[in-house]
Coordinates of C-alpha atoms in Angstrom, one line a residue:
X1 CA -16.2 22.5 89.5
X2 CA -13.0 22.6 91.6
X3 CA -11.9 25.9 93.6
X4 CA -9.2 27.9 91.9
X5 CA -5.8 28.4 93.8
X6 CA -6.7 31.8 94.8
X7 CA -9.9 30.7 96.4
X8 CA -8.2 27.9 98.6
X9 CA -5.0 29.5 99.3
X10 CA -6.2 30.8 102.9
X11 CA -8.4 28.3 103.6
X12 CA -7.6 26.2 106.7
X13 CA -6.1 22.7 106.0
X14 CA -4.9 19.6 107.9
X15 CA -1.9 17.4 106.7
X16 CA -2.5 14.0 107.7
X17 CA 0.4 11.7 107.6
X18 CA 0.5 8.0 107.9
X19 CA 3.5 6.0 107.8
X20 CA 4.5 2.1 108.6
X21 CA 3.9 -1.3 107.2
X22 CA 1.9 -1.6 104.0
X23 CA -1.2 -3.7 104.1
X24 CA -4.2 -3.9 102.1
X25 CA -7.0 -1.4 103.6
X26 CA -4.7 1.5 104.9
X27 CA -6.2 4.0 102.5
X28 CA -9.7 3.3 102.8
X29 CA -9.2 2.8 106.5
X30 CA -7.9 6.4 106.7
X31 CA -10.4 8.1 104.7
X32 CA -13.0 6.1 106.6
X33 CA -12.1 7.5 109.8
X34 CA -12.1 11.1 108.2
X35 CA -15.5 10.9 106.5
X36 CA -17.1 11.1 110.3
X37 CA -15.8 14.7 110.2
X38 CA -17.2 16.0 106.5
X39 CA -13.7 17.1 105.6
X40 CA -13.1 17.4 101.7
X41 CA -9.8 16.2 100.1
X42 CA -7.6 18.7 98.8
X43 CA -4.4 16.5 97.7
X44 CA -3.2 12.9 98.2
X45 CA 0.1 11.4 97.8
X46 CA 1.0 7.7 98.5
X47 CA 4.3 5.7 98.4
X48 CA 5.0 2.3 99.4
X49 CA 8.7 1.5 99.2
X50 CA 10.2 -2.2 100.1
X51 CA 6.9 -3.0 102.1
X52 CA 6.5 0.6 103.8
X53 CA 3.9 2.7 103.1
X54 CA 3.8 6.8 103.5
X55 CA 0.4 8.3 103.0
X56 CA -0.5 11.9 103.0
X57 CA -3.8 13.4 102.8
X58 CA -4.4 17.2 102.7
X59 CA -8.1 18.0 103.8
X60 CA -10.0 20.8 104.8
X61 CA -10.3 22.0 108.3
X62 CA -13.1 20.0 110.3
X63 CA -16.2 22.0 111.6
X64 CA -15.3 24.3 114.6
X65 CA -14.9 22.3 117.8
X66 CA -14.1 19.0 116.0
X67 CA -10.3 19.1 115.4
X68 CA -9.1 17.6 118.8
X69 CA -11.7 14.8 118.3
X70 CA -10.5 14.2 114.6
X71 CA -6.7 14.2 115.9
X72 CA -7.5 11.3 118.5
X73 CA -9.3 9.3 116.3
X74 CA -6.7 9.1 113.5
X75 CA -4.2 8.6 116.1
X76 CA -6.2 5.9 117.7
X77 CA -7.0 4.2 114.3
X78 CA -3.5 4.4 113.3
X79 CA -2.3 2.8 116.4
X80 CA -4.9 -0.1 116.1
X81 CA -3.1 -1.3 112.7
X82 CA 0.5 -0.4 114.6
X83 CA 0.8 2.6 112.1
X84 CA 2.4 6.0 112.9
X85 CA 0.3 9.2 112.4
X86 CA 1.2 12.9 112.3
X87 CA -1.3 15.8 111.7
X88 CA 0.0 19.4 110.9
X89 CA -2.4 22.4 110.8
X90 CA -1.7 25.2 108.1
X91 CA -3.2 27.0 105.3
X92 CA -4.0 26.2 101.8
X93 CA -2.7 23.9 99.3
X94 CA 1.1 23.4 98.0
X95 CA 2.8 26.5 97.0
X96 CA 2.4 27.1 93.1
X97 CA 5.3 25.4 90.9
X98 CA 7.5 27.6 89.3
X99 CA 7.2 28.3 85.7
X100 CA 9.2 25.7 83.6
X101 CA 8.5 22.2 84.0
X102 CA 10.6 19.3 82.9
X103 CA 10.9 15.4 83.2
X104 CA 14.5 14.5 84.2
X105 CA 15.1 10.6 83.7
X106 CA 18.0 9.1 85.3
X107 CA 19.5 5.6 84.4
X108 CA 22.3 3.9 86.6
X109 CA 23.8 0.4 86.0
X110 CA 23.9 0.8 89.6
X111 CA 22.4 4.3 90.4
X112 CA 24.6 5.3 93.5
X113 CA 23.6 7.6 96.1
X114 CA 26.6 9.8 95.0
X115 CA 25.3 10.1 91.7
X116 CA 21.5 11.0 92.9
X117 CA 23.0 13.6 95.2
X118 CA 25.0 15.1 92.4
X119 CA 22.1 15.2 90.1
X120 CA 19.7 16.6 92.7
X121 CA 22.3 19.2 93.5
X122 CA 22.6 20.2 89.8
X123 CA 19.1 20.7 89.8
X124 CA 18.9 22.9 92.4
X125 CA 22.0 24.9 91.5
X126 CA 19.7 25.7 88.0
X127 CA 16.9 27.3 90.2
X128 CA 14.7 24.0 89.7
X129 CA 12.7 22.4 92.5
X130 CA 12.0 18.8 92.6
X131 CA 8.4 18.0 92.8
X132 CA 8.2 14.3 92.5
X133 CA 10.4 11.3 92.4
X134 CA 9.7 7.8 91.3
X135 CA 11.0 4.7 90.1
X136 CA 10.5 3.5 86.5
X137 CA 12.4 0.4 86.3
X138 CA 14.7 -1.7 88.4
X139 CA 16.1 -3.9 85.8
X140 CA 18.1 -4.3 83.7
X141 CA 18.9 -1.0 84.9
X142 CA 17.7 1.2 87.7
X143 CA 15.6 4.4 86.2
X144 CA 14.0 7.0 88.2
X145 CA 12.3 10.0 87.0
X146 CA 12.6 13.6 88.7
X147 CA 9.4 16.0 88.1
X148 CA 11.1 19.3 88.0
X149 CA 9.8 23.0 87.9
X150 CA 11.4 26.4 88.3
X151 CA 13.7 26.2 85.4
X152 CA 13.5 26.2 81.7
X153 CA 14.2 22.5 79.9
X154 CA 17.1 23.6 77.8
X155 CA 19.5 25.1 80.5
X156 CA 18.5 22.3 82.8
X157 CA 19.3 19.8 80.0
X158 CA 22.8 21.4 79.3
X159 CA 23.9 21.5 83.3
X160 CA 22.7 18.2 83.6
X161 CA 24.4 16.4 80.6
X162 CA 28.0 18.2 81.9
X163 CA 26.9 16.5 85.5
X164 CA 25.8 13.1 83.9
X165 CA 29.3 12.9 82.0
X166 CA 31.2 13.3 85.0
X167 CA 29.5 11.1 87.2
X168 CA 28.8 8.1 84.9
X169 CA 25.3 8.0 84.6
X170 CA 22.8 8.7 82.0
X171 CA 20.0 11.7 81.7
X172 CA 17.5 12.7 79.7
X173 CA 15.9 16.1 80.1
X174 CA 12.5 16.6 78.2
X175 CA 9.7 19.4 78.4
X176 CA 6.5 18.3 80.4
X177 CA 3.2 18.7 78.8
X178 CA 0.8 16.6 76.8
X179 CA 2.8 16.0 74.1
X180 CA 4.8 13.6 75.8
X181 CA 2.0 11.4 75.6
X182 CA 1.3 12.4 72.0
X183 CA 1.8 10.0 69.0
X184 CA 5.2 9.8 68.3
X185 CA 7.9 8.5 65.2
X186 CA 10.9 6.6 66.7
X187 CA 13.9 6.5 64.0
X188 CA 16.9 4.2 64.6
X189 CA 20.3 3.9 63.1
X190 CA 21.1 0.1 62.2
X191 CA 24.5 -1.1 62.6
X192 CA 25.8 -1.0 66.2
X193 CA 22.4 0.4 67.5
X194 CA 19.5 -1.9 66.4
X195 CA 22.1 -4.4 65.9
X196 CA 25.0 -5.4 67.0
X197 CA 27.0 -5.9 63.9
X198 CA 28.4 -3.8 60.9
X199 CA 26.6 -5.2 58.0
X200 CA 29.4 -4.4 55.6
X201 CA 31.8 -6.3 57.7
X202 CA 29.6 -9.4 57.7
X203 CA 29.6 -9.3 53.7
X204 CA 33.3 -8.4 53.8
X205 CA 34.0 -11.7 55.7
X206 CA 32.3 -13.5 53.0
X207 CA 34.3 -11.8 50.4
X208 CA 37.3 -12.3 52.3
X209 CA 38.8 -8.8 52.5
X210 CA 38.1 -7.6 56.2
X211 CA 41.3 -6.3 56.6
X212 CA 40.7 -4.1 53.8
X213 CA 37.3 -2.9 54.4
X214 CA 38.7 -2.2 58.1
X215 CA 41.4 -0.2 56.7
X216 CA 39.0 2.1 54.4
X217 CA 36.7 2.5 57.6
X218 CA 39.9 3.7 59.5
X219 CA 40.8 6.2 56.5
X220 CA 37.3 7.6 56.9
X221 CA 37.4 7.8 60.6
X222 CA 40.8 9.8 60.1
X223 CA 38.8 12.4 57.8
X224 CA 40.7 11.1 55.0
X225 CA 37.6 9.9 53.3
X226 CA 34.0 11.1 53.5
X227 CA 31.1 8.7 54.0
X228 CA 30.2 8.2 50.3
X229 CA 33.6 7.9 49.4
X230 CA 34.4 5.2 52.2
X231 CA 31.1 3.3 51.4
X232 CA 32.0 3.1 47.3
X233 CA 35.4 2.2 48.3
X234 CA 34.3 -0.6 50.8
X235 CA 31.4 -1.9 48.7
X236 CA 33.9 -2.0 45.6
X237 CA 35.6 -4.8 47.4
X238 CA 32.8 -6.9 47.4
X239 CA 32.6 -7.4 43.6
X240 CA 32.1 -10.7 42.5
X241 CA 30.2 -12.1 45.3
X242 CA 27.4 -14.3 45.0
X243 CA 24.4 -12.9 45.7
X244 CA 23.6 -15.9 47.7
X245 CA 25.6 -14.4 50.6
X246 CA 22.7 -12.0 51.2
X247 CA 20.5 -14.9 52.9
X248 CA 23.9 -15.9 54.9
X249 CA 24.4 -12.4 56.2
X250 CA 20.7 -11.8 57.1
X251 CA 21.0 -15.2 59.2
X252 CA 24.2 -13.7 61.0
X253 CA 22.7 -10.3 62.0
X254 CA 22.4 -10.3 65.8
X255 CA 19.8 -7.9 67.2
X256 CA 20.8 -5.7 70.2
X257 CA 19.5 -6.8 73.7
X258 CA 16.1 -5.1 74.1
X259 CA 15.4 -4.2 70.6
X260 CA 12.3 -6.7 70.1
X261 CA 11.1 -5.1 73.5
X262 CA 11.5 -1.5 72.5
X263 CA 9.8 -2.1 69.4
X264 CA 7.1 -4.4 70.5
X265 CA 6.3 -2.0 73.3
X266 CA 6.5 1.0 71.0
X267 CA 3.8 -0.5 68.4
X268 CA 1.5 -1.6 71.2
X269 CA 1.4 2.2 72.3
X270 CA 0.8 3.4 68.8
X271 CA 4.3 4.7 67.7
X272 CA 5.7 4.4 64.4
X273 CA 9.1 3.0 64.2
X274 CA 11.6 3.2 61.5
X275 CA 15.1 2.9 60.6
X276 CA 17.6 4.6 58.3
X277 CA 21.0 3.1 57.8
X278 CA 24.2 3.8 55.7
X279 CA 24.2 -0.1 55.2
X280 CA 22.1 -2.1 52.8
X281 CA 18.4 -2.7 51.9
X282 CA 19.0 -6.5 51.6
X283 CA 19.4 -6.3 55.3
X284 CA 17.0 -3.6 56.4
X285 CA 14.1 -4.6 54.3
X286 CA 14.5 -8.1 56.1
X287 CA 14.5 -6.3 59.3
X288 CA 11.2 -4.1 58.5
X289 CA 9.7 -7.5 57.5
X290 CA 10.8 -9.4 60.8
X291 CA 10.1 -6.4 63.1
X292 CA 7.0 -4.8 61.8
X293 CA 8.8 -1.7 61.0
X294 CA 6.7 1.3 59.6
X295 CA 9.6 2.6 57.6
X296 CA 13.3 1.6 56.5
X297 CA 15.6 3.2 54.4
X298 CA 19.3 2.3 53.6
X299 CA 21.5 2.0 50.2
X300 CA 21.2 -0.9 47.8
X301 CA 23.9 -3.3 46.9
X302 CA 23.8 -3.8 43.2
X303 CA 23.1 -7.3 42.1
X304 CA 23.6 -8.3 38.2
X305 CA 23.2 -12.3 36.8
X306 CA 23.3 -13.2 40.5
X307 CA 26.8 -11.4 41.5
X308 CA 27.4 -8.4 43.7
X309 CA 28.7 -5.7 41.0
X310 CA 30.8 -3.8 43.6
X311 CA 28.2 -0.8 43.3
X312 CA 25.3 0.8 45.0
X313 CA 22.2 1.9 43.4
X314 CA 19.9 4.7 44.2
X315 CA 19.9 7.7 46.8
X316 CA 23.0 7.3 49.0
X317 CA 21.9 7.7 52.8
X318 CA 24.7 9.4 54.5
X319 CA 24.9 11.8 57.5
X320 CA 22.7 14.2 55.7
X321 CA 20.4 11.7 54.2
X322 CA 19.5 10.2 57.6
X323 CA 18.1 13.5 58.6
X324 CA 16.6 14.0 55.6
X325 CA 14.8 10.7 55.8
X326 CA 13.8 11.6 59.3
X327 CA 11.8 14.5 58.1
X328 CA 10.4 12.3 55.2
X329 CA 9.1 9.8 57.7
X330 CA 8.0 12.2 60.0
X331 CA 5.7 13.9 57.1
X332 CA 4.2 10.7 56.0
X333 CA 3.3 9.6 59.6
X334 CA 1.8 12.9 60.2
X335 CA 4.0 13.5 63.4
X336 CA 5.5 16.9 64.0
X337 CA 9.5 16.9 63.8
X338 CA 9.2 17.9 67.6
X339 CA 7.5 14.6 68.7
X340 CA 10.4 12.5 66.8
X341 CA 12.8 10.4 68.8
X342 CA 16.2 9.4 66.9
X343 CA 18.4 7.0 68.1
X344 CA 22.1 6.5 66.7
X345 CA 25.6 5.8 67.7
X346 CA 28.0 7.5 65.0
X347 CA 29.0 10.8 63.6
X348 CA 26.9 10.0 60.9
X349 CA 23.7 10.2 63.0
X350 CA 24.2 13.5 64.3
X351 CA 22.3 15.7 62.0
X352 CA 19.6 13.3 62.5
X353 CA 19.9 13.3 66.1
X354 CA 20.1 17.0 66.1
X355 CA 16.8 17.3 63.9
X356 CA 14.8 15.0 66.3
X357 CA 12.6 16.2 69.2
X358 CA 14.8 13.9 71.2
X359 CA 18.0 12.4 70.1
X360 CA 19.6 9.5 72.1
X361 CA 23.3 8.7 71.4
X362 CA 23.2 4.9 72.2
X363 CA 26.5 3.2 73.3
X364 CA 27.8 6.2 71.4
X365 CA 31.5 7.5 70.4
X366 CA 32.4 10.3 72.7
X367 CA 31.8 13.2 70.0
X368 CA 28.2 11.6 69.6
X369 CA 27.3 11.6 73.2
X370 CA 28.5 15.1 73.8
X371 CA 26.4 16.6 71.0
X372 CA 23.2 14.8 71.4
X373 CA 20.5 15.5 73.6
X374 CA 20.8 12.4 76.1
X375 CA 22.9 9.4 75.8
X376 CA 22.3 5.7 77.1
X377 CA 25.3 4.0 77.9
X378 CA 24.0 0.8 79.0
X379 CA 23.8 -1.9 76.4
X380 CA 20.0 -2.5 76.4
X381 CA 18.0 -0.8 74.0
X382 CA 14.6 -0.9 75.6
X383 CA 16.1 1.5 78.2
X384 CA 15.3 4.1 75.6
X385 CA 11.4 3.4 76.8
X386 CA 12.5 4.7 80.0
X387 CA 13.3 8.2 78.7
X388 CA 9.7 8.3 77.4
X389 CA 8.3 8.1 81.0
X390 CA 7.3 4.1 80.2
X391 CA 7.7 2.0 83.5
X392 CA 9.1 -1.6 83.5
X393 CA 5.9 -2.5 85.1
X394 CA 3.9 -1.4 82.0
X395 CA 6.1 -3.1 79.4
X396 CA 5.8 -6.4 81.3
X397 CA 2.2 -5.9 81.8
X398 CA 1.7 -5.3 78.0
X399 CA 3.7 -8.5 77.1
X400 CA 1.3 -10.3 79.3
X401 CA -1.7 -8.8 77.4

């Protein structure tokens, strides 16, 4: 059984630091050397960056009268491998981490020293301490994760969101704990999120009414029409269009870069994935089948005698409807709402983003970026994986399996 912090706080310890050119066998060699002095291992940290290793071993103090011999032996071993060694005497383990622990994920394209300094300074300003940093990905974006303690997640998230907007990086802050590894549900918007297109515009192109649809959309953006009004107005312009156009539109849909990787990786991890859309089931049902989605809901174009009637049927999926569907999917999946992730780009996604445990604004309008928990502004949907603590190496390893 491990000793409690109170039992180890005053025990003499040695911090052994090894650094130099990495090669196989260094870790085994160091501990083989230390084993001759019957020390116990209290902590280990090892990092390799561009072929250079930093290995730290915190061990209990050797028996009386052998510390000098241990130091000489470790230095001799290190010199034989052209490594440097430093040995520091002290007592106990690391000081206890402060209450409040979070994971801070930073995405940069590129990630500059200036932006990294600004994020680190803002963490410190909130009373947080950076316990550990490691890289999640080096392409298509640079993604790093900070383990932070000493400050609550919500104020840290608020402070870093402001900093991120100012310096042009994407930052996500989530609380640490077992729940991060628990089964989750990820629900995405479709138009301009899962896919690059606006489905209504693809239909409008075949009906020859792109300009009219664009005008209705603009009126909605100006606040002259709500979503349901604008939906009915735009769909009415499609009246008389032959139903065969559905297959043409499906073939024209372009997935957002990284969409397949995101969904494939999440499914391999046991996540459930769904989509909600103000678009149409004629497209989302096809996406559900093609991508192996667990849930899909959207509006449905009415088709009578092989023609679009210019009407939609069933429950309207609008801003409130998306949040309602997120809750419904979560209940069906058996996943607590706090374990859900929602991704979207438009104002009609805001209720869903705010209802989810983590709301991600993807290449979104400014008002959405400001209101969401976090934002991803690089045009790669699989960058969302890094916000969940999944590394690029893990994604690639899964693809090779």
